[in-house]
Amino acid sequence: MSHSLRLFPYGQYGWMLQVTENDKTSLDDVVNHLESDDSIDFVEWVIAYDSLLILFSERPTELALREFLAKCPKLKADEPRGRLIEIPLSYDGPDLEGFSRAVGLSPEEVKARHQAPVYSVRFMGFAPGFAYLDGLDPSLHLPRRSSPRARMSAGAVAIGGAHAGVYSVPSPGGWHWLGNTDYPLFNPTADAEGCFVLSPGDRVKFIDSI
Amino acid sequence: MSANSPLPTATILRTGPSLSVQDLGRHGWRRYGVAPAGALDFLSARLANDLVGNSPESAVLEAAMAGTVIEFHQAAWVAIAGASGASELPSWSAKRFSSGDKLHLTGSSSATWTYVAIEGGGWDVPTVLGSRSYHSRSDLGFALKEGSELHSSHSQLDIYQNISRRYIPPEERVNFASSTPLSLSLGPHHELFTEEQKMALAGQKWRLSPLSDRTGYRFLGETPLSHDHSIMSCPVIVGSIQIPSDGQPIVTLNDGPTLGGYPVIATLDMNDVAWLVQQHPQTQISFQW
């Protein structure tokens, strides 16, 4: 497996692992291996769309890293990764009507297709606790708004490009605001364990709030 | 204990253009989208802590330019290191401030960021995700404003009772004036750029843009590295040099997003980043491979 990963030394302390389009799951396998195998000492990892950064306090040689990667077990494609989190929401966002028109569906169809999949947290970034979710129905893909809003609320449930997501903190944003959830994804006052509800590799289902 | 005593150690009377509590950053949370924050010029921040006997990761105040005014309510040793001194204390030195004394940062024409350290383990603000650093984009940490009251971490202050002042000799200070080209290391997307573009990065002077801040420093040059490559978002580190399609480089800094959308042509060493952040807008910088 490791021969299909490109390794690139990134800064003074990092190794960047890059994959081609067809091999995305191998980065998830590396993350699982990093988290479960003690033989390599790292500070942290950051996963993105097709790349994984591993930061070290002392960066190992490429050979040492490849030896580590060679031992990486490959998880089966249908083996569930992470936890399943159900996020209840109301579809009361200001962009629901406009989005529905733009994709040529009724708001009810948009809701149904938004709720149908089990999404996976592909990666996180942009703001603390903001998760980019894979698995959005292609009929709901829509490029971001041409001008972002100055403020999306925390809890805004949105679609941007090919991804679904939930804004975890208030911030400017260009995604289409379809609904709102009270489910707090980011709790900075909690201890470290409870701070982030979602982690890369978790799965998400959107459900109607009661 | 000072953290519970009703009397704060100090009050911020004026913040100046940019004042925040910073330590060496919060690490280990990038996978959740949390930027490290932390002192931009970590070399000067460490020297400020040294001057008052603090460990290097103790929280300091980071101030940009002139205008910060602090009043002390307890006698305490305070150090300043970095760009500017105060009316009451030159940079690269520490002295005992008495209760009622004030400190006015004066700013400097040669550098931008100044660090104010207090003895007894540094400034005691709440820790978030293991760090006292403030990240303004996500409002993570303790925001400072006029009237903010601050405590030192320990109640026992006034450590150097028989010493009038401590200072760092010139040869051990950070030298903001030197202008040797900054070393470039290849970035993960360097192959998207032609040899001519890589030579253009190193072969011209870049002017630091005033649109620079703790998230990133931007550069303007005569020959931008324009391109139309697009990449999937990828992790960026402090010191990454990204090239947007307009060809004007951006160096990611401590408050920048953890993922970037522009190709990373090169990276800078951390010690060079600490020097770079101190340069004023319009300063000319050059790079070399």
Short mmCIF file of N, CA and C in Angstrom, two decimals, chain B residues 41 107 142 147 194 198 216 223 229 265:
data_model
loop_
_atom_site.label_atom_id
_atom_site.label_comp_id
_atom_site.label_asym_id
_atom_site.label_seq_id
_atom_site.Cartn_x
_atom_site.Cartn_y
_atom_site.Cartn_z
N ASP B 41 6.47 36.13 16.95
CA ASP B 41 7.93 36.13 17.10
C ASP B 41 8.24 35.37 18.39
N GLY B 107 6.26 51.84 20.65
CA GLY B 107 6.35 51.51 19.23
C GLY B 107 7.77 51.70 18.73
N PHE B 142 -8.98 34.10 25.79
CA PHE B 142 -9.46 35.26 26.55
C PHE B 142 -9.12 36.53 25.79
N GLY B 147 -9.85 47.92 30.06
CA GLY B 147 -10.47 47.53 31.33
C GLY B 147 -10.24 46.09 31.72
N THR B 194 6.67 26.51 -12.95
CA THR B 194 7.79 26.33 -13.88
C THR B 194 9.09 26.74 -13.20
N LYS B 198 9.83 29.60 -10.31
CA LYS B 198 10.61 29.38 -9.08
C LYS B 198 11.76 30.37 -9.01
N GLY B 216 -1.73 35.75 8.11
CA GLY B 216 -0.78 35.57 7.02
C GLY B 216 -0.19 36.89 6.57
N THR B 223 6.80 40.95 -10.70
CA THR B 223 6.53 39.82 -11.58
C THR B 223 5.80 38.74 -10.78
N HIS B 229 -3.74 27.01 -11.82
CA HIS B 229 -3.88 25.70 -11.20
C HIS B 229 -4.88 25.78 -10.07
N ILE B 265 4.14 26.50 -2.88
CA ILE B 265 5.36 26.39 -3.69
C ILE B 265 6.59 26.15 -2.82
#
